[in-house]
Amino acid sequence: MQREDNDHLVISSDPNHPANLIPELCRKFYQLGWVTGTGGGTSIKQDNLIYIAPSGVQKELIKSENIFVLSFPTPKYPPSDRKYIRKPMGLKPSACTPLFLAAFERGAGCSIHTHSQWAVLVTLLVEKVHGKGACFEISNVEQIKGIPRGRTKTGMLGFHDTLRIPIIENTPFEEDLTGSLEKAMEEYPDTYAVLVRRHGIYVWGDNPAKAKTQCESLDYLFQLAVEMHKLGLPWI
Amino acid sequence: MQREDNDHLVISSDPNHPANLIPELCRKFYQLGWVTGTGGGTSIKQDNLIYIAPSGVQKELIKSENIFVLSFPTPKYPPSDRKYIRKPMGLKPSACTPLFLAAFERGAGCSIHTHSQWAVLVTLLVEKVHGKGACFEISNVEQIKGIPRGRTKTGMLGFHDTLRIPIIENTPFEEDLTGSLEKAMEEYPDTYAVLVRRHGIYVWGDNPAKAKTQCESLDYLFQLAVEMHKLGLPWI
Amino acid sequence: MQREDNDHLVISSDPNHPANLIPELCRKFYQLGWVTGTGGGTSIKQDNLIYIAPSGVQKELIKSENIFVLSFPTPKYPPSDRKYIRKPMGLKPSACTPLFLAAFERGAGCSIHTHSQWAVLVTLLVEKVHGKGACFEISNVEQIKGIPRGRTKTGMLGFHDTLRIPIIENTPFEEDLTGSLEKAMEEYPDTYAVLVRRHGIYVWGDNPAKAKTQCESLDYLFQLAVEMHKLGLPWI
Amino acid sequence: MQREDNDHLVISSDPNHPANLIPELCRKFYQLGWVTGTGGGTSIKQDNLIYIAPSGVQKELIKSENIFVLSFPTPKYPPSDRKYIRKPMGLKPSACTPLFLAAFERGAGCSIHTHSQWAVLVTLLVEKVHGKGACFEISNVEQIKGIPRGRTKTGMLGFHDTLRIPIIENTPFEEDLTGSLEKAMEEYPDTYAVLVRRHGIYVWGDNPAKAKTQCESLDYLFQLAVEMHKLGLPWI
C-alpha cells in the first residue's frame, strides 16, 4: 500500500535527485531572502515527472517527503493528461504550478519563483519611468554574460548586448498570471525570466544549475540597477 | 527533588517542543539581526503552559534549560492564577512577558518581539509624515498575502488590500507598553502585529510557524517600504 | 620543555575558556563584517591573565594555540611588571594591545576592537556636522537600553537618556591612540566605548558576554543612525 | 592509467593544499556575494604548478577533483612551455586564466577575481566624476593599512597614504583584458589589484591568505566609498 503513495519517487540517496535538490535550493533561496515568509517556490522536471515544492510552508524547512510529483507525459499532451501521482497529505502544491508548467512546456528543466526585493524594486522603478508594458533593460555590465542569448540561439549574452526582461502586471490570484506570463514568453521568445510588477520574478533554465545561476545573475543585476539608480547612474 | 524544578517540562527530543523551538527560533532571529545585543524575545503557548525566553541574554546562545514556564489555565482566569512553574536559576523572564500574555489572551499560540531596524525606521518615517498615533499602511505588494485577514476572518489579505499595522508610542519600561498594546489590539481587532515607535514590533500568530512567517512577511514589507521611500515611491 | 611554552594556558575543553572563546568571538565578528581583512581584535582578562588574539591574521581562522597570554598582576602594578608568558611562534600580539590594557586597567573583563563600517560612517557624519572633539549622541531609541549607565553607576541607560560615545582622532600607528583613548576614558568616565575617527571602535565590558552584546547594541545604533541620516531623521 | 589523469595532484588531506583551498575560498566568496552566478574565480601557484578553478560552474559547489593544474616552469619560460597537466573532463579552465598568469609572472602566489558590486559601483562613480582611464583613490581610512605598500617596497600602506587602484575598460571577451591589465600593472608597479570598469576586480597577493585579506580590505574600502558618496563625503 505504501507504494500507492509513490513515496519511492521522492526517496533517493543522490543529492541531485529533484526531491533532494528542491529542499536544498529552497534553503539557499531562504538565506538569500528570496522566499521569505513562505513566498516563492521551485520546481524541477526530470524525464516525464515534475517535482514541486509545497505551498504556504517555511521554505527553509522543506523535506523530500513534502514534494509533490506530477506526471507530464509530453508538452504536447493536453493539460488534462497531467495528474498528481504523489500528493503529500495536508499540503497543497505551490500556487505557482501553472506558471512553472508554462516554462516546462517550453523546454525548461527547472523553474524558480522568488519575491526578491531587488526584483520588486526594479519593477517599481520601471513603472515610474516607462508606464505599463515596459521591460527592464540593462547593458554594459559583465554579469549580463551569465544569461543565455535565448532558447532559439546558442551561447550567452555579450557585454555590449542589452538584457531585456519583460514585466507583467500582478493579479490577485497567482494562477491568473499564467495568461500574461505565456503572452510575455511569446513576445520575448528568448527570455529565460519574466518579472511580475510588485511581486517578484519567474526564472527558468535548461536544468537546476542553469536556472539557479541565471536567477543569481539576474538578482545581481537588479540589485546593481537599484544602487545605480540611487547614485544617478543610467542603466543603458 | 529534581522534579520540583520541573526540568522535565523543558526536556524533549522533539525539535518542535517549545523548549527546543524557542532556542532555534532565537538563533534564526539573531542571524536576521532582529534580536541583536540581547534585545527581543519569543514565547510559545502550548496547552495550558507558556514557554518564555529569558531576559538580557545572548539570544543565539539560549538553551532549553534556560526556558521559563508559566501556567496559564485559561485566558479567562484572573492574572493572579498565573504563576511560574519553572524558573531557571539566575535568570529573569523576558521583560516582554506581559505583552506576550496580551496576545495569548486573544488566542495566539506564539508571540515574537524584534528590534528590527526596518520596523523602527518605518515608525520614524510614519511619524515624520503623519505625526504620532498613525499606523503603517501599504498596498499592492504580493507579500501582503503572507498576512492573515484577521482573527475574526478567514484567509489571507489580498494583493489589493491595504495592510495596516498600528503604531504605539514607546515607554521607558517595557511592561508599561501593555496598556497601549491592548488598546491597539482592540482598535485593530484583526491585526496580528503592533509596531512600537523607536523600538520594534510585536508579532503573534496561531502557532510558531505562522508567527514566524508573518513576522518575516512584515519585515520584508518594512524593508521594501524604507527602500521605496528612499527611491521616492509611495506606499499606497 | 613543552611546559615552558605554557601551552597548557590555552588548552581547555571548556567552550567559555578565553582561549576557546576568543576564536569563537572572532568567527562571529568576521560574519558581522567587523574584522574584515585581518582588522580588529579581541582580548579577555581572566584572573590575572590577559588572553590576546594575534595581529595580522585571518580572524575567522584563529585557533586556541594562536592566543597570546600576558600576565597582569593587578591594575596598579607598573606596566613593566607585565610580560608575555605565552608567545605563539611566528605571530605578533594584536597592535591594539595597549588599548585593550587601558580598558583592563579600568576594570574591564573583555575588550573588542572592530572596523565596523557603521562606526566609521558615524564618525564621518559627526565630523561633518560638529568638527573635531565631538561625540556621537543619540536618544529615544529602545536599543540604548542595551548599554550600561556607566562604571560608577548601576543599571542600564533608559529610553529617554542620551547615549554619548566620545570620538578620538586616528593616528598612523595604532599604539599611539592609547593616550587619547585614556583621555577620552577620563573625560567620559561612564563610557564603555570610544569611537576612532575613520577607523572603528573600541568597546569593553565587565565580561565577554557584556562586551559582545554592548558592541552589538552600539553597532545597531550606528547603523540605524546612518540610515536615519539618509532619511533626514535627526538623532536627538 | 589513473596516474595519467594526474588525479594525485589534487588529492591531499592538507586543508591548505591548493586543491582543497580553492573550493574553500570559492565557498567563502560565494557567501560574500563576490562570485554570484558562476562569475569570478580563484587560482593558486605553488612551486611550479598553478591550480585553477573551472569556468561557468557554481562556485560554492567546486570540488578538489574539478581543479585544473597548469605547469609553470618559471615566469621567464615562454608561454608555449606552459601546459595543462590535469584537465577535469567536461570542464573548461576559468576564462580569467590569462589574467591570473599575468599576476603569477610578477611573483604572485594567489590571484582572485570577483564581480563584487561595490567594486563595480566604484568604477561607475569614478567614471561619472573623472571620466574613463582614471583610478580609484582613497585616503585617511584605517583599513588602507590592510594593503601592502607594493611589490618593490616593504610594509603596508599608512593611514595618511593614498591608496590608488587603476581602472581598466572592460572588453567583450575576458581574455582580451590581458593586455590592458598588464599595462596597468606596469604603470602601477606597486598595485596588488586592478579594477575592471562595469565588471569587477582582479586582486593578487604573495600567498592565498594575503590575496584573500587584501581582497577583503579593498572590498571594505569600496563599500565604504559608495556609502560615503551617498552621504556626500569625499574620498580624499
XYZ file of N, CA, C and O in Angstrom, chain A residues 48-128:
324
model
N 9.722 12.401 -17.385
C 8.341 12.850 -17.584
C 7.663 13.233 -16.275
O 6.438 13.238 -16.182
N 8.471 13.526 -15.281
C 7.902 13.872 -13.979
C 8.289 15.303 -13.596
O 9.411 15.741 -13.870
N 7.345 15.959 -12.935
C 7.629 17.295 -12.413
C 7.530 17.247 -10.889
O 6.531 16.768 -10.343
N 8.591 17.714 -10.226
C 8.659 17.742 -8.767
C 8.400 19.177 -8.320
O 9.029 20.106 -8.836
N 7.480 19.333 -7.346
C 7.032 20.677 -6.972
C 7.070 20.857 -5.451
O 6.602 19.995 -4.703
N 7.613 22.000 -5.019
C 7.614 22.330 -3.591
C 6.190 22.645 -3.140
O 5.383 23.129 -3.930
N 5.868 22.370 -1.883
C 4.522 22.655 -1.392
C 4.313 24.156 -1.181
O 5.272 24.925 -1.099
N 3.067 24.545 -1.074
C 2.666 25.943 -0.916
C 2.542 26.297 0.566
O 2.207 25.455 1.402
N 2.801 27.564 0.887
C 2.467 28.090 2.208
C 3.250 27.494 3.362
O 2.762 27.501 4.494
N 4.431 26.982 3.088
C 5.233 26.405 4.168
C 6.544 27.173 4.290
O 6.930 27.924 3.391
N 7.245 26.976 5.410
C 8.544 27.605 5.595
C 9.526 26.957 4.625
O 9.871 25.797 4.768
N 9.994 27.728 3.666
C 10.768 27.167 2.565
C 12.119 26.577 3.016
O 12.642 25.678 2.364
N 12.672 27.067 4.116
C 13.971 26.550 4.554
C 13.835 25.216 5.282
O 14.838 24.585 5.610
N 12.597 24.778 5.528
C 12.371 23.545 6.298
C 11.757 22.426 5.455
O 11.386 21.384 5.992
N 11.640 22.629 4.150
C 11.034 21.600 3.287
C 11.861 20.320 3.326
O 13.090 20.358 3.353
N 11.144 19.196 3.363
C 11.805 17.888 3.316
C 11.394 17.162 2.028
O 10.343 17.477 1.445
N 12.189 16.201 1.654
C 11.895 15.418 0.444
C 10.472 14.895 0.466
O 9.777 14.889 -0.558
N 10.029 14.442 1.640
C 8.699 13.840 1.719
C 7.571 14.849 1.491
O 6.423 14.450 1.334
N 7.896 16.151 1.483
C 6.874 17.178 1.235
C 6.688 17.484 -0.247
O 5.885 18.345 -0.602
N 7.452 16.810 -1.099
C 7.471 17.177 -2.521
C 6.312 16.515 -3.284
O 6.065 15.315 -3.130
N 5.623 17.308 -4.079
C 4.587 16.808 -4.986
C 5.240 16.294 -6.272
O 6.282 16.805 -6.681
N 4.585 15.290 -6.889
C 5.066 14.797 -8.181
C 3.885 14.767 -9.153
O 2.814 14.234 -8.839
N 4.122 15.360 -10.314
C 3.095 15.478 -11.341
C 3.587 14.753 -12.580
O 4.743 14.918 -12.976
N 2.722 13.922 -13.172
C 3.146 13.283 -14.428
C 2.966 14.294 -15.554
O 2.031 15.100 -15.555
N 3.857 14.247 -16.503
C 3.906 15.275 -17.541
C 4.372 14.574 -18.816
O 5.527 14.696 -19.216
N 3.455 13.787 -19.418
C 3.887 12.857 -20.475
C 4.733 13.542 -21.537
O 5.877 13.179 -21.748
N 4.184 14.563 -22.194
C 4.987 15.373 -23.106
C 4.347 16.739 -23.130
O 3.166 16.896 -22.821
N 5.080 17.749 -23.531
C 4.498 19.094 -23.589
C 3.255 19.132 -24.473
O 2.353 19.919 -24.231
N 3.218 18.282 -25.485
C 2.123 18.372 -26.433
C 0.822 17.765 -25.883
O -0.251 18.031 -26.394
N 0.936 16.895 -24.873
C -0.277 16.287 -24.302
C -1.222 17.373 -23.802
O -0.770 18.415 -23.316
N -2.516 17.139 -23.882
C -3.431 18.131 -23.306
C -3.252 18.197 -21.795
O -2.943 17.168 -21.162
N -3.431 19.359 -21.199
C -3.245 19.512 -19.755
C -4.041 18.491 -18.962
O -3.641 18.085 -17.870
N -5.170 18.034 -19.511
C -5.994 17.087 -18.753
C -5.257 15.768 -18.510
O -5.606 15.010 -17.614
N -4.231 15.487 -19.308
C -3.481 14.234 -19.116
C -2.507 14.319 -17.944
O -1.912 13.323 -17.563
N -2.315 15.529 -17.448
C -1.386 15.678 -16.323
C -2.114 15.404 -15.026
O -3.217 15.876 -14.831
N -1.492 14.642 -14.153
C -2.128 14.438 -12.854
C -1.071 14.203 -11.791
O 0.031 13.728 -12.075
N -1.426 14.574 -10.567
C -0.506 14.364 -9.448
C -0.414 12.882 -9.158
O -1.435 12.231 -8.903
N 0.774 12.334 -9.200
C 0.934 10.928 -8.838
C 1.511 10.808 -7.423
O 1.679 9.732 -6.902
N 1.810 11.939 -6.817
C 2.179 11.947 -5.390
C 1.724 13.263 -4.777
O 2.124 14.328 -5.230
N 0.856 13.142 -3.753
C 0.357 14.314 -3.043
C 0.596 14.128 -1.555
O -0.099 13.344 -0.920
N 1.566 14.839 -0.976
C 1.796 14.702 0.472
C 0.555 15.168 1.235
O -0.035 16.195 0.894
N 0.193 14.392 2.247
C -1.026 14.685 2.985
C -0.928 16.046 3.689
O 0.105 16.397 4.245
N -2.027 16.776 3.666
C -2.095 18.034 4.403
C -1.399 19.201 3.733
O -1.322 20.287 4.307
N -0.888 18.989 2.545
C -0.188 20.078 1.855
C -0.865 20.372 0.518
O -1.591 19.537 -0.023
N -0.591 21.575 -0.007
C -1.068 21.931 -1.335
C 0.145 22.232 -2.206
O 1.143 22.765 -1.708
N 0.078 21.911 -3.507
C 1.233 22.246 -4.351
C 1.337 23.762 -4.501
O 0.347 24.476 -4.353
N 2.541 24.226 -4.767
C 2.795 25.653 -4.938
C 1.759 26.280 -5.868
O 1.424 25.727 -6.919
N 1.272 27.464 -5.459
C 0.309 28.184 -6.303
C 0.940 28.592 -7.620
O 0.246 28.983 -8.559
N 2.258 28.521 -7.700
C 2.952 28.899 -8.931
C 2.930 27.779 -9.958
O 3.490 27.939 -11.059
N 2.342 26.635 -9.629
C 2.454 25.470 -10.502
C 2.082 25.760 -11.957
O 2.854 25.407 -12.864
N 0.946 26.440 -12.248
C 0.632 26.680 -13.666
C 1.709 27.515 -14.370
O 1.951 27.333 -15.558
N 2.372 28.368 -13.587
C 3.410 29.213 -14.188
C 4.674 28.398 -14.432
O 5.353 28.567 -15.449
N 4.971 27.501 -13.496
C 6.110 26.607 -13.718
C 5.852 25.744 -14.961
O 6.744 25.542 -15.793
N 4.608 25.255 -15.105
C 4.288 24.393 -16.249
C 4.487 25.132 -17.572
O 4.955 24.542 -18.553
N 4.148 26.419 -17.575
C 4.335 27.199 -18.805
C 5.795 27.161 -19.244
O 6.103 27.105 -20.443
N 6.710 27.177 -18.272
C 8.135 27.108 -18.612
C 8.508 25.694 -19.065
O 9.255 25.506 -20.030
N 7.961 24.691 -18.374
C 8.296 23.314 -18.752
C 7.776 22.986 -20.153
O 8.415 22.256 -20.908
N 6.615 23.545 -20.495
C 6.064 23.309 -21.844
C 6.982 23.863 -22.924
O 6.918 23.440 -24.078
N 7.798 24.837 -22.534
C 8.730 25.446 -23.493
C 10.146 24.886 -23.332
O 11.115 25.509 -23.744
N 10.247 23.729 -22.686
C 11.534 23.046 -22.677
C 12.395 23.229 -21.444
O 13.500 22.691 -21.372
N 11.919 23.996 -20.448
C 12.732 24.212 -19.251
C 12.862 22.918 -18.444
O 12.017 22.016 -18.539
N 13.927 22.839 -17.655
C 14.139 21.691 -16.781
C 13.999 22.070 -15.315
O 13.968 21.213 -14.439
N 13.951 23.375 -15.037
C 13.811 23.842 -13.659
C 13.242 25.248 -13.704
O 13.599 26.043 -14.580
N 12.368 25.547 -12.760
C 11.722 26.849 -12.734
C 11.715 27.360 -11.292
O 11.424 26.610 -10.363
N 12.061 28.636 -11.128
C 12.219 29.243 -9.797
C 11.370 30.503 -9.720
O 11.340 31.293 -10.666
N 10.708 30.674 -8.585
C 9.948 31.918 -8.370
C 10.418 32.546 -7.066
O 10.406 31.905 -6.019
N 10.867 33.788 -7.123
C 11.300 34.480 -5.906
C 10.533 35.777 -5.731
O 9.983 36.325 -6.694
N 10.525 36.253 -4.481
C 9.977 37.565 -4.147
C 11.105 38.556 -3.886
O 10.933 39.509 -3.131
N 12.260 38.318 -4.469
C 13.414 39.191 -4.246
C 13.022 40.669 -4.258
O 12.372 41.151 -5.178
N 13.453 41.392 -3.215
C 13.123 42.813 -3.143
C 13.766 43.605 -4.275
O 13.234 44.617 -4.713
N 14.935 43.167 -4.730
C 15.585 43.892 -5.835
C 14.738 43.780 -7.092
O 14.599 44.755 -7.844
N 14.164 42.585 -7.327
C 13.292 42.402 -8.491
C 12.070 43.306 -8.364
O 11.688 43.998 -9.314
N 11.461 43.331 -7.163
C 10.269 44.152 -6.956
C 10.599 45.636 -7.147
O 9.873 46.369 -7.820
N 11.716 46.073 -6.586
C 12.082 47.493 -6.708
C 12.332 47.884 -8.166
O 11.955 48.976 -8.601
N 12.952 46.987 -8.909
C 13.198 47.271 -10.330
C 11.876 47.442 -11.065
O 11.731 48.354 -11.891
N 10.878 46.606 -10.743
C 9.584 46.760 -11.442
C 8.935 48.097 -11.074
O 8.224 48.675 -11.888
N 9.195 48.566 -9.852
C 8.626 49.849 -9.437
C 9.339 51.012 -10.104
O 8.724 52.023 -10.451
N 10.648 50.875 -10.283
C 11.402 51.961 -10.922
C 11.060 52.048 -12.406
O 10.985 53.137 -12.974
N 10.844 50.906 -13.038
C 10.465 50.934 -14.453
C 9.060 51.497 -14.580
O 8.778 52.300 -15.452
N 8.181 51.093 -13.663
C 6.821 51.625 -13.649
C 6.860 53.150 -13.676
O 6.173 53.789 -14.448
N 7.704 53.674 -12.793
C 7.788 55.119 -12.636
C 8.219 55.793 -13.934
O 7.722 56.833 -14.305
